[in-house]
JSON list of C-alpha atoms in Angstrom, two decimals:
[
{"chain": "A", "resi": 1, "resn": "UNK", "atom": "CA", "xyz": [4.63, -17.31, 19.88]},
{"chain": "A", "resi": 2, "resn": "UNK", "atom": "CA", "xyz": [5.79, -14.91, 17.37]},
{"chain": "A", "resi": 3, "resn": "UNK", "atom": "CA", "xyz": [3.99, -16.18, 14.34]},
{"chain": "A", "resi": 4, "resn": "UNK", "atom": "CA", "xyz": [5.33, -15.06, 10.67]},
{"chain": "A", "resi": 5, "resn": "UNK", "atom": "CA", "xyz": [8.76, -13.02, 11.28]},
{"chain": "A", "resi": 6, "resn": "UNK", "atom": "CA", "xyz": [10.48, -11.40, 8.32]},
{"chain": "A", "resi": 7, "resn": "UNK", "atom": "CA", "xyz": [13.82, -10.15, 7.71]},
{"chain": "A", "resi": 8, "resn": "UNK", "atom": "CA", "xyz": [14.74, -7.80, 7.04]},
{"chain": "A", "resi": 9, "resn": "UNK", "atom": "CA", "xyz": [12.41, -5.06, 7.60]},
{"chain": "A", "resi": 10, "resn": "UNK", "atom": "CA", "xyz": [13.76, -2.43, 4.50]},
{"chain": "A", "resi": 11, "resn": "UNK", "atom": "CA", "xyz": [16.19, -2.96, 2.01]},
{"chain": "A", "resi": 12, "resn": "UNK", "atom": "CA", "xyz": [17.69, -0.55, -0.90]},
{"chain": "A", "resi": 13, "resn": "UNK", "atom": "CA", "xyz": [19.61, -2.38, -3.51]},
{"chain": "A", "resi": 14, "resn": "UNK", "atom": "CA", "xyz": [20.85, -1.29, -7.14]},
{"chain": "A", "resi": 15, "resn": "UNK", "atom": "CA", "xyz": [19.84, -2.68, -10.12]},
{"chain": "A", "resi": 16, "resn": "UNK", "atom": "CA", "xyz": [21.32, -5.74, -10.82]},
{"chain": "A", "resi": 17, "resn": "UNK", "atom": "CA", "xyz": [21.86, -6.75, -7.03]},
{"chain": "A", "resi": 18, "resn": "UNK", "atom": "CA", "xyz": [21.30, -10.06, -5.73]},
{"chain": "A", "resi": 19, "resn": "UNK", "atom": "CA", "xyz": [19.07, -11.06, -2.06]},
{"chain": "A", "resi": 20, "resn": "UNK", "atom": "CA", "xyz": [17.03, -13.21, -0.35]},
{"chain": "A", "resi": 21, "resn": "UNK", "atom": "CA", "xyz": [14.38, -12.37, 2.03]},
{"chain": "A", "resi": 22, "resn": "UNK", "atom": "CA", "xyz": [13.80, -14.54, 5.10]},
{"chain": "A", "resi": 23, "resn": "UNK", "atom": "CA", "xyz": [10.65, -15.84, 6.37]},
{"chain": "A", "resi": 24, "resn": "UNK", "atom": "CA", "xyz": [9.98, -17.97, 9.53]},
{"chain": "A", "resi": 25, "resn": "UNK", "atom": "CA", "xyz": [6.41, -19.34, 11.32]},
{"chain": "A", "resi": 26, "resn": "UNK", "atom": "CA", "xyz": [6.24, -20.90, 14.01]},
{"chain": "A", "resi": 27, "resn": "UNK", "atom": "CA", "xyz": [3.06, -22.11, 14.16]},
{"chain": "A", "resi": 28, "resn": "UNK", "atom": "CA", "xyz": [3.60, -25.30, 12.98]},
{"chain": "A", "resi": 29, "resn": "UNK", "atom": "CA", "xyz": [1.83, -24.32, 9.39]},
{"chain": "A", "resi": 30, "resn": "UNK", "atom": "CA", "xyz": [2.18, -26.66, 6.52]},
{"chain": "A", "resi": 31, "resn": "UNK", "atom": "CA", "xyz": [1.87, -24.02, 3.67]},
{"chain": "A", "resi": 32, "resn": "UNK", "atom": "CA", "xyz": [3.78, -20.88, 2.91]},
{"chain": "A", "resi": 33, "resn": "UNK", "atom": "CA", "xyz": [3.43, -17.89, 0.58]},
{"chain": "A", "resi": 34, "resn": "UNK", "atom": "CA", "xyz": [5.29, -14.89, -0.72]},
{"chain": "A", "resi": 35, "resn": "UNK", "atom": "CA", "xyz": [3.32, -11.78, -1.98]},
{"chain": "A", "resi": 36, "resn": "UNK", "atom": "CA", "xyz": [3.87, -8.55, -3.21]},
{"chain": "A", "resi": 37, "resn": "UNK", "atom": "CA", "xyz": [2.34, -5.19, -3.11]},
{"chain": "A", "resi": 38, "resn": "UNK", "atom": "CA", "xyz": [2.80, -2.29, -5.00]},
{"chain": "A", "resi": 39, "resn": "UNK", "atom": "CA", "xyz": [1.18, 1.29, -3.95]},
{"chain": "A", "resi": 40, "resn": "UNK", "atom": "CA", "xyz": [-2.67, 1.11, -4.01]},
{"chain": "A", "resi": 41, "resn": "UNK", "atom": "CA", "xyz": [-2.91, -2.47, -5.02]},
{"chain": "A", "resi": 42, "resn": "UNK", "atom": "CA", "xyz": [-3.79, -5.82, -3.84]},
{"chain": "A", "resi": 43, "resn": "UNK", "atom": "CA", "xyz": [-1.28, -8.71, -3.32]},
{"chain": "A", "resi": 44, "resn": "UNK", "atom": "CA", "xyz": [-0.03, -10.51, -5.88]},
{"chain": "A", "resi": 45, "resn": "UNK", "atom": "CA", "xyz": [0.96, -14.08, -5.59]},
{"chain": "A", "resi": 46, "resn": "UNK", "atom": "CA", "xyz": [4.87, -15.18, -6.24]},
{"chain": "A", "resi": 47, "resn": "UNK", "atom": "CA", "xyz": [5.09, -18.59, -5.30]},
{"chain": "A", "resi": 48, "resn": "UNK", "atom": "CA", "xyz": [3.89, -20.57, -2.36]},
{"chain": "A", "resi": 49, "resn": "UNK", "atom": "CA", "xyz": [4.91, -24.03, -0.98]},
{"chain": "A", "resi": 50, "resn": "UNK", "atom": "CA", "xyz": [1.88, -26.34, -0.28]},
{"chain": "A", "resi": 51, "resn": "UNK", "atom": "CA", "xyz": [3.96, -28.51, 2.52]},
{"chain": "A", "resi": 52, "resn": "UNK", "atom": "CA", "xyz": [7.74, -29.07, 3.10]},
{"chain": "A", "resi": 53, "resn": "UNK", "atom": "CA", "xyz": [9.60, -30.22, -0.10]},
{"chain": "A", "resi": 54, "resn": "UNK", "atom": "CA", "xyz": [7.54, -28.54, -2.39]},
{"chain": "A", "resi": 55, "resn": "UNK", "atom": "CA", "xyz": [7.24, -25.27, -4.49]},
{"chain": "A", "resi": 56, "resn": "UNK", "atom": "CA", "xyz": [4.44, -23.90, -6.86]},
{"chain": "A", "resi": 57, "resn": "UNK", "atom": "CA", "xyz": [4.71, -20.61, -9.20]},
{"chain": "A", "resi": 58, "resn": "UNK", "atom": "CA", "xyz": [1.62, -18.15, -8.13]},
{"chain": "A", "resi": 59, "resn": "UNK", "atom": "CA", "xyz": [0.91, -14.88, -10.41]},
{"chain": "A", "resi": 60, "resn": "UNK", "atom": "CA", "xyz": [4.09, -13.22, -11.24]},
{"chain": "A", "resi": 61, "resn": "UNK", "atom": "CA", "xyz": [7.17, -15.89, -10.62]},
{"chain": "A", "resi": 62, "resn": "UNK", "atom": "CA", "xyz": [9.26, -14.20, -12.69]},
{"chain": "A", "resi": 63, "resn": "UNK", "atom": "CA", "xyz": [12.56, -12.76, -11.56]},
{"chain": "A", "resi": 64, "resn": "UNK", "atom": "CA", "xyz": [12.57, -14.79, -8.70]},
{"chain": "A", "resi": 65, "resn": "UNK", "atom": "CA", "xyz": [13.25, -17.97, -6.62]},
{"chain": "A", "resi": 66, "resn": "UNK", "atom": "CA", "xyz": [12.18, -19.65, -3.31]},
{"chain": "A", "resi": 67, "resn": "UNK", "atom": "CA", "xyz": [13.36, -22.38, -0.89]},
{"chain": "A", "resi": 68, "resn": "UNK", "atom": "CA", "xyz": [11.22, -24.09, 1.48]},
{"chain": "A", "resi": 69, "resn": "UNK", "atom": "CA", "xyz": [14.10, -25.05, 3.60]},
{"chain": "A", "resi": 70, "resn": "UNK", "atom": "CA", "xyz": [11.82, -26.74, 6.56]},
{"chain": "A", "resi": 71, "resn": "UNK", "atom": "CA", "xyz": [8.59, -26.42, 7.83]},
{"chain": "A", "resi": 72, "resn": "UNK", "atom": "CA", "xyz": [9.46, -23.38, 9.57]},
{"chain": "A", "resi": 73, "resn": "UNK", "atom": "CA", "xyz": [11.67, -21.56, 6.55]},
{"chain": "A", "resi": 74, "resn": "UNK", "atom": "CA", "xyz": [10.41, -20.35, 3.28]},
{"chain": "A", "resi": 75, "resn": "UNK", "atom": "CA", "xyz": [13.10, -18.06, 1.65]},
{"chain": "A", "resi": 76, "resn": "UNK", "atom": "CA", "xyz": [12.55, -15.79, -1.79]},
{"chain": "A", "resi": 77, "resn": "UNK", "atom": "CA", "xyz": [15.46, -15.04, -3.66]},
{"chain": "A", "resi": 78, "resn": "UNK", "atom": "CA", "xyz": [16.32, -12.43, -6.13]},
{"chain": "A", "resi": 79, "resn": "UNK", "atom": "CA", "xyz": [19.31, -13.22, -8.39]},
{"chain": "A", "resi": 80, "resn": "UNK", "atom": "CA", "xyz": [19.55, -9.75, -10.63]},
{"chain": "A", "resi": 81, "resn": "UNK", "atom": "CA", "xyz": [17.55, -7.18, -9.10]},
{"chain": "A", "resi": 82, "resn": "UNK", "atom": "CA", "xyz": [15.59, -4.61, -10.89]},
{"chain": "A", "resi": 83, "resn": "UNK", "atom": "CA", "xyz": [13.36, -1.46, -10.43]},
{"chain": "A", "resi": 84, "resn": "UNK", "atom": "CA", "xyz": [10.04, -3.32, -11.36]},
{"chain": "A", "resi": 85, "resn": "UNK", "atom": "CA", "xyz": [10.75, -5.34, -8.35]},
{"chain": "A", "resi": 86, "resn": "UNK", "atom": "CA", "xyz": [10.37, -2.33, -5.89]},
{"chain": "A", "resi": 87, "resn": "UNK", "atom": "CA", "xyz": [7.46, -3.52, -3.97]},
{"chain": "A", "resi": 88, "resn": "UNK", "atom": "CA", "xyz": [6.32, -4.50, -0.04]},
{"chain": "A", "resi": 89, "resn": "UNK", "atom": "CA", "xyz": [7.08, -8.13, 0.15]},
{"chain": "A", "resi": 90, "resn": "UNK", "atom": "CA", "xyz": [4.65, -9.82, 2.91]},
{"chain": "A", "resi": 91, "resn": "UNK", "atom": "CA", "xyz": [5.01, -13.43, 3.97]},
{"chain": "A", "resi": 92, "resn": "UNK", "atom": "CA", "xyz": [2.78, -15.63, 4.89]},
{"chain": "A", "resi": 93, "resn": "UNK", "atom": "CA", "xyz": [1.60, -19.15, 5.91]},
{"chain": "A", "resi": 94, "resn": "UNK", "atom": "CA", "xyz": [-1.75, -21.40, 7.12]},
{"chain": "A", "resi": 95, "resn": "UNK", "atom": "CA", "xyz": [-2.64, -24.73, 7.78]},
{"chain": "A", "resi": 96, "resn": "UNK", "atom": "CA", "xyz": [-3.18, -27.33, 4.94]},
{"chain": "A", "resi": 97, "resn": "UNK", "atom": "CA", "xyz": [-6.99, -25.92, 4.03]},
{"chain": "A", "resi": 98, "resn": "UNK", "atom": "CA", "xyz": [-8.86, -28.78, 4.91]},
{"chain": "A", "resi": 99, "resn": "UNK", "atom": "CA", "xyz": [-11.03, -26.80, 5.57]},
{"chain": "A", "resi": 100, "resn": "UNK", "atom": "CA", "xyz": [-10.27, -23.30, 5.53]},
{"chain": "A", "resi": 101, "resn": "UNK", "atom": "CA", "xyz": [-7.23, -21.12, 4.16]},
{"chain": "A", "resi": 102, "resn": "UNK", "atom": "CA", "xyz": [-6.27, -18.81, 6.80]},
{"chain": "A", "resi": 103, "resn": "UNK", "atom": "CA", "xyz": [-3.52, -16.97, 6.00]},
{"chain": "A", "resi": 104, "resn": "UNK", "atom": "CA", "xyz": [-1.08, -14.94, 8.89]},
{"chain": "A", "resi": 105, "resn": "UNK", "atom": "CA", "xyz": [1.13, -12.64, 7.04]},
{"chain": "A", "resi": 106, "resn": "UNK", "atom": "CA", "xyz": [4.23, -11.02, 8.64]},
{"chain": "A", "resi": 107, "resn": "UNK", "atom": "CA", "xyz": [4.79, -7.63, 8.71]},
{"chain": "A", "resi": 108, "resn": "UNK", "atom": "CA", "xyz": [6.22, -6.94, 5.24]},
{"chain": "A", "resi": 109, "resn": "UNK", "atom": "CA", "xyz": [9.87, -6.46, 3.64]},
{"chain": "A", "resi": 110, "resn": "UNK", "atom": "CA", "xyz": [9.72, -2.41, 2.08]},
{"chain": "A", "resi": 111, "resn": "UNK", "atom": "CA", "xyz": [12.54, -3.48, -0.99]},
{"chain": "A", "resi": 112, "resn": "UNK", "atom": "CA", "xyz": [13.40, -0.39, -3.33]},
{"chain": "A", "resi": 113, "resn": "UNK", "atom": "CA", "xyz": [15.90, -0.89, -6.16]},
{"chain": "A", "resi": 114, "resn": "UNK", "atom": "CA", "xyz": [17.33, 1.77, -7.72]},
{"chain": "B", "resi": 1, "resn": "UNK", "atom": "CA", "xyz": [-5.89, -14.53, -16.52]},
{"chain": "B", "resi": 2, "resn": "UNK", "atom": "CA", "xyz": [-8.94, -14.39, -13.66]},
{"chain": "B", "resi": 3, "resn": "UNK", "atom": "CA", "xyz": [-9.31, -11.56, -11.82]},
{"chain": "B", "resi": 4, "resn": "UNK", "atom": "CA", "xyz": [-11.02, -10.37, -8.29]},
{"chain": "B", "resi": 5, "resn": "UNK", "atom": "CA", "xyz": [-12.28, -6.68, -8.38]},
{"chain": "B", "resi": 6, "resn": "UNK", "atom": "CA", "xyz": [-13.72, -4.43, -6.23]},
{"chain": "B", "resi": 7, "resn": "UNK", "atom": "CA", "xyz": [-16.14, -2.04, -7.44]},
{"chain": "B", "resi": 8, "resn": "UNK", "atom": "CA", "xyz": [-15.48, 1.05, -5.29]},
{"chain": "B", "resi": 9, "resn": "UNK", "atom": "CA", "xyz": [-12.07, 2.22, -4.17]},
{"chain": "B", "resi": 10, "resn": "UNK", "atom": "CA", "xyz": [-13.29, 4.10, -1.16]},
{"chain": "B", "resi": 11, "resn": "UNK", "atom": "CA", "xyz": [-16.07, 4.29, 1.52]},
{"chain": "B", "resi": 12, "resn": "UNK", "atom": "CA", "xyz": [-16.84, 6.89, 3.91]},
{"chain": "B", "resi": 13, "resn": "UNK", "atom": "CA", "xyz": [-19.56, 5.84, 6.52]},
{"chain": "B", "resi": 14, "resn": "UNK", "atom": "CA", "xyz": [-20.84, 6.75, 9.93]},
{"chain": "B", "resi": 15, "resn": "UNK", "atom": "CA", "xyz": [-19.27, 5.88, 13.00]},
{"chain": "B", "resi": 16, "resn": "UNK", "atom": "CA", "xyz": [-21.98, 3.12, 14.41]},
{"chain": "B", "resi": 17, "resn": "UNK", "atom": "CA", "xyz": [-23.58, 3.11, 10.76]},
{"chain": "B", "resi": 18, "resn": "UNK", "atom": "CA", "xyz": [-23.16, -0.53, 8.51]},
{"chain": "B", "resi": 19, "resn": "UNK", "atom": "CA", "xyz": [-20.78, -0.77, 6.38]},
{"chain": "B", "resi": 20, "resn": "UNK", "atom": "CA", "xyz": [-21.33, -2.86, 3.10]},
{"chain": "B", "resi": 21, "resn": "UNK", "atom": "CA", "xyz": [-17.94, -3.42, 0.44]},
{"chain": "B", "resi": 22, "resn": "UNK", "atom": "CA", "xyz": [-18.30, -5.34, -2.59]},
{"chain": "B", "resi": 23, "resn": "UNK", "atom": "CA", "xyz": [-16.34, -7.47, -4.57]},
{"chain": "B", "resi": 24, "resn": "UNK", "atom": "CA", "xyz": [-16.90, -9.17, -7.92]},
{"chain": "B", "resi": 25, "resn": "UNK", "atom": "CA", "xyz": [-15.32, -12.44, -9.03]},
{"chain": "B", "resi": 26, "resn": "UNK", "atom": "CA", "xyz": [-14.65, -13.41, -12.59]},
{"chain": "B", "resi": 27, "resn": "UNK", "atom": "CA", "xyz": [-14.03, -17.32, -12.39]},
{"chain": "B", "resi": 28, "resn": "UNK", "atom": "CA", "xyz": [-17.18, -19.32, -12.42]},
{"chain": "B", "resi": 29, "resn": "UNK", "atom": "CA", "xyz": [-14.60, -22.30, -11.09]},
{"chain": "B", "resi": 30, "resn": "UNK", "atom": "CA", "xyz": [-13.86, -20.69, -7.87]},
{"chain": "B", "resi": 31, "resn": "UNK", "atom": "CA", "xyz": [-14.67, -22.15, -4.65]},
{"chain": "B", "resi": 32, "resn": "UNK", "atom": "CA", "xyz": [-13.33, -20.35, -1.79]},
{"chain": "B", "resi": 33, "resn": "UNK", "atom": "CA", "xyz": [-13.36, -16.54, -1.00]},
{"chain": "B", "resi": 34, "resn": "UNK", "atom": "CA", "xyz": [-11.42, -14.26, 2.39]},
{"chain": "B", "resi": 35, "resn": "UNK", "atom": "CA", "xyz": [-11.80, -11.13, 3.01]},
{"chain": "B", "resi": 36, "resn": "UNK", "atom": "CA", "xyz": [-8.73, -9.35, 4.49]},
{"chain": "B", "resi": 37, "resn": "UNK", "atom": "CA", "xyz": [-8.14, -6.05, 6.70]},
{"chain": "B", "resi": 38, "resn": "UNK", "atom": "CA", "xyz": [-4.91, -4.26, 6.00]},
{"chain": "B", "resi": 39, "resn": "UNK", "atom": "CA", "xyz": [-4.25, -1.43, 8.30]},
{"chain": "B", "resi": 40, "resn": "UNK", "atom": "CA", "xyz": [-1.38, 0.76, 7.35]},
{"chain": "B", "resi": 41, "resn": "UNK", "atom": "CA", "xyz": [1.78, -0.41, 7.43]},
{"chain": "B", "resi": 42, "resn": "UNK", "atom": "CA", "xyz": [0.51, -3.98, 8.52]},
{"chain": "B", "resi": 43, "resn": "UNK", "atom": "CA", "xyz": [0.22, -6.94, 6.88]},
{"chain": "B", "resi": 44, "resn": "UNK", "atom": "CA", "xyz": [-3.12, -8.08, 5.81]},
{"chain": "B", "resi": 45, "resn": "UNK", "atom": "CA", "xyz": [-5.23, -9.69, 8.81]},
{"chain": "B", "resi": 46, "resn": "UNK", "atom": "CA", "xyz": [-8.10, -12.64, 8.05]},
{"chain": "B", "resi": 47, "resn": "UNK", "atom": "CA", "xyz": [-11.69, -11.72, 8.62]},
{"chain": "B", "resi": 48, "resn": "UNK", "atom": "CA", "xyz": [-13.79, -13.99, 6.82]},
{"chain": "B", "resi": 49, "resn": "UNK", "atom": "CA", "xyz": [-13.93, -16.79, 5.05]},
{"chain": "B", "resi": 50, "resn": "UNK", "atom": "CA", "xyz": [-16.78, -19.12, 2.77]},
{"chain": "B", "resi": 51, "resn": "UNK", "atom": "CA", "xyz": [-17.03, -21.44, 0.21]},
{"chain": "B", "resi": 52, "resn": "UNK", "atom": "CA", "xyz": [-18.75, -21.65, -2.84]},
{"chain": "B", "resi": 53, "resn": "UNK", "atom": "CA", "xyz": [-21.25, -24.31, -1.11]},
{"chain": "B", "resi": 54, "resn": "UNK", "atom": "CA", "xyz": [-22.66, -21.72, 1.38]},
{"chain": "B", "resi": 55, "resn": "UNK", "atom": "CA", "xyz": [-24.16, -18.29, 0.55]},
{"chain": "B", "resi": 56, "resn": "UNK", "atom": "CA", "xyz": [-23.71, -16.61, 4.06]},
{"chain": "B", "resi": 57, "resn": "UNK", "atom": "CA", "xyz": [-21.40, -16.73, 6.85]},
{"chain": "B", "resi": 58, "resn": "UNK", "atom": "CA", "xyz": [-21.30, -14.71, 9.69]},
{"chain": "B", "resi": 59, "resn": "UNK", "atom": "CA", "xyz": [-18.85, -13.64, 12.04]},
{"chain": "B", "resi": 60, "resn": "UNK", "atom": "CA", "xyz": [-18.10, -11.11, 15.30]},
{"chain": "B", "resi": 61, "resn": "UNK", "atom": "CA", "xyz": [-19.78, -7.95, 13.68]},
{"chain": "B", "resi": 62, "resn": "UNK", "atom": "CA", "xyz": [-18.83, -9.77, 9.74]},
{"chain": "B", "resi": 63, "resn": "UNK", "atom": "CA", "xyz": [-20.81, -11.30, 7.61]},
{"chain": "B", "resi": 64, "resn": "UNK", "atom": "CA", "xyz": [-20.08, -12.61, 3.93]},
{"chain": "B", "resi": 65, "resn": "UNK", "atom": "CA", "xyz": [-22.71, -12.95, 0.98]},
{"chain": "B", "resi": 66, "resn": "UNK", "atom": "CA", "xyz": [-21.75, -14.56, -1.51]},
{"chain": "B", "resi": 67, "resn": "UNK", "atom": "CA", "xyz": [-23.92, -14.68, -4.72]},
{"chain": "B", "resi": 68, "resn": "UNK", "atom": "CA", "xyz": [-22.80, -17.03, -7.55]},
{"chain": "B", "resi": 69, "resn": "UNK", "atom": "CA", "xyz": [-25.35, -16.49, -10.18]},
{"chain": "B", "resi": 70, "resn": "UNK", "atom": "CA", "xyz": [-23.59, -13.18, -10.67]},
{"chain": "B", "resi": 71, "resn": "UNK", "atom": "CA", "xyz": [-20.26, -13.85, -9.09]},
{"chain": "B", "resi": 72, "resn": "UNK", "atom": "CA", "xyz": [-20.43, -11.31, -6.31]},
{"chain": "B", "resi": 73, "resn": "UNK", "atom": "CA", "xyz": [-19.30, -11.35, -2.69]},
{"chain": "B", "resi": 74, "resn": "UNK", "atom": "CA", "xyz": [-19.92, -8.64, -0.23]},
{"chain": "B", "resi": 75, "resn": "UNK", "atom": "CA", "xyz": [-18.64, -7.76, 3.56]},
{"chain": "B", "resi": 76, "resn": "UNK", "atom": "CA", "xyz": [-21.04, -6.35, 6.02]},
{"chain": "B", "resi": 77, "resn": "UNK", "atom": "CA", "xyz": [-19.80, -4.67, 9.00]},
{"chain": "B", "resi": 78, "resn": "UNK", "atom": "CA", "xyz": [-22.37, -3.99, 11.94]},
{"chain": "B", "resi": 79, "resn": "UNK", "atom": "CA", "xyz": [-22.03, -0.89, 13.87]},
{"chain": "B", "resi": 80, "resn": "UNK", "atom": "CA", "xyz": [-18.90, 0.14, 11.92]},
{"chain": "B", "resi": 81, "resn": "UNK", "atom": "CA", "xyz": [-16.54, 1.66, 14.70]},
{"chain": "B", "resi": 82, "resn": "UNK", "atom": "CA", "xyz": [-13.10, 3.79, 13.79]},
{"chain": "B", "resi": 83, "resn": "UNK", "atom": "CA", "xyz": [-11.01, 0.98, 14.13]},
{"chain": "B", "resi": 84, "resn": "UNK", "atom": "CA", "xyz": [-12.79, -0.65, 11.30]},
{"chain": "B", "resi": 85, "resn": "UNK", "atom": "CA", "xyz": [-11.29, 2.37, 9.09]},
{"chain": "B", "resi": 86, "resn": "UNK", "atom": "CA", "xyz": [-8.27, -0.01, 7.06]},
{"chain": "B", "resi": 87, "resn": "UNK", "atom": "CA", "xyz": [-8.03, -1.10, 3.64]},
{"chain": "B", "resi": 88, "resn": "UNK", "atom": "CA", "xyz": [-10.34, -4.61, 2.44]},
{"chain": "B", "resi": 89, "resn": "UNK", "atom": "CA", "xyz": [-9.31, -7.24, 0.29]},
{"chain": "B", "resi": 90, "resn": "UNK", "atom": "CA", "xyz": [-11.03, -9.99, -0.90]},
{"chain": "B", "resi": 91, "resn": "UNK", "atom": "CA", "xyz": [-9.33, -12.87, -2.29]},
{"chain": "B", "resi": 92, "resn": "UNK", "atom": "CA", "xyz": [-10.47, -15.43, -4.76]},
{"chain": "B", "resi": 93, "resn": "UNK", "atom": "CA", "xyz": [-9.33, -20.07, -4.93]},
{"chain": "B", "resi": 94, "resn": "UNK", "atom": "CA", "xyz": [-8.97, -20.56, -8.37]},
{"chain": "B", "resi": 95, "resn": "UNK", "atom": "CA", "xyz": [-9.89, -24.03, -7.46]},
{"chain": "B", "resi": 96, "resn": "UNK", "atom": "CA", "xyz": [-6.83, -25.61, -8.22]},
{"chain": "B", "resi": 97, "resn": "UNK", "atom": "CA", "xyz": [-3.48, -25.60, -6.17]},
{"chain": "B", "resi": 98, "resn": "UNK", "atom": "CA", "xyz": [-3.33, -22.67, -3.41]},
{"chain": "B", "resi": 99, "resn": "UNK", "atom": "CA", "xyz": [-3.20, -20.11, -6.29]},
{"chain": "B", "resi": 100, "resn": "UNK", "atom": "CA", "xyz": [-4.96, -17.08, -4.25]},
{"chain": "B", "resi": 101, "resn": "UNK", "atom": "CA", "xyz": [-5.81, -13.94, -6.44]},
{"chain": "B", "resi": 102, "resn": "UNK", "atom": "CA", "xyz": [-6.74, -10.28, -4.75]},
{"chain": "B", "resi": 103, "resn": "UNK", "atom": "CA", "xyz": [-8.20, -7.67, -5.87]},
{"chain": "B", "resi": 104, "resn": "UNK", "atom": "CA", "xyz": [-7.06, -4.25, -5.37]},
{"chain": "B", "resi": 105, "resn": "UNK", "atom": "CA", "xyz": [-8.96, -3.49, -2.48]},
{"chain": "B", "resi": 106, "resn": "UNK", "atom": "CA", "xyz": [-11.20, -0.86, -0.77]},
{"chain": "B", "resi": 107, "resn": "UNK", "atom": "CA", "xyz": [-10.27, 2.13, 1.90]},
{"chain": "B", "resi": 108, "resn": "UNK", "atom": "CA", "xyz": [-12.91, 2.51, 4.53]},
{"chain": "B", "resi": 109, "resn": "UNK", "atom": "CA", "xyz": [-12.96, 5.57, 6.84]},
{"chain": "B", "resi": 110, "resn": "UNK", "atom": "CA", "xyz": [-14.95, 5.92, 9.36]},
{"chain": "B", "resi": 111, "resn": "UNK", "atom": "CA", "xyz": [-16.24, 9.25, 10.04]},
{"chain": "B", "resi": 112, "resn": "UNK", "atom": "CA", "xyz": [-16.79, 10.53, 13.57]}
]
């Protein structure tokens, strides 16, 4: 049981670069999330999907894309990549919060673009 | 937008001393707080959870207050031990969707 893995672990790119940044679970969760976290901050929401098929904006969508390609995958694209988007990228996922939210995060993309 | 703060950016306490971090909440609409432990270089890991029907939950060595007449929710730590030192999030429902909001958090060292 390996829980949230992400891939890959650091990643330089130039401006204007395109990626996509892999997330898998495998504990069966229904919903998935992508964060970010600059220095000395809290996370900021990017999207999350709420079950398979489906994809909601969070915080700060901008500049980026997702695919919830099964219960297990939830990707995050970026098409053009820029220096604002130098961050620690943590995925994460829970059960449907019936009752309560519990999030397991993986343990982080470091992306700088330069 | 709606925001979750934290009031101090670091604490310094006692080894075996309590350990009390605050957090204030903006939206009067939300209904569902966590607290989170991020050690470094780690993704954040769940403490604590409560909604906005309960005023106190307690965990192994947690426990969550949550006051909404002033929109404030606090984490105790008993008999706060060095591998409590990490930084602490709490994180806000908006009450709608699974739109989670966290503040910037609070670095707690734990002093021998």
């Amino acid at each position: 049981n390996a829980g949230v893995t992400q891939t890959p672990k650091f990643q330089v790119l130039k401006t204007g670069q395109s990626m996509t940044l892999q997330c898998a679970q495998d504990m069966n969760h229904n919903s998935m999330y992508w964060y970010r976290q600059d220095p000395g901050m809290g996370l900021r929401l990017i999207y999350y999907s709420a079950s398979e098929g489906t994809t909601d904006k969070g915080e700060v969508p901008n500049g980026y894309n997702v695919s919830r390609l099964n219960k297990r995958e939830f990707s995050l694209r970026l098409e053009s990549a820029a220096p604002s988007q130098t961050s620690v990228y943590f995925c994460a996922s829970s059960r449907s919060g019936a009752i309560s939210y519990e999030q397991y995060f993986g343990p982080g993309t470091r992306l700088t673009v330069t | 937008g709606e925001s979750v703060g934290l009031h101090l950016p670091t604490l310094s306490v006692q080894e075996g001393d309590n350990s009390i971090i605050n957090c204030a909440y903006s939206n009067s609409a939300s209904d569902y707080f966590i607290w989170y432990k991020q050690e470094s270089g780690k993704g954040p890991q769940f403490i604590i959870d409560i909604r906005s029907n309960m005023d106190k939950r307690q965990g192994q060595r947690v426990t969550v207050l949550l006051n909404k007449t002033v929109k404030h929710l606090s984490l105790q730590i008993a008999a706060t031990q060095p591998g409590d030192s990490a930084v602490y999030f709490c994180a806000d429902l908006l009450g709608y969707g699974q739109n989670f909001v966290f503040g910037p958090g609070t670095r707690l060292s734990v002093l021998p």
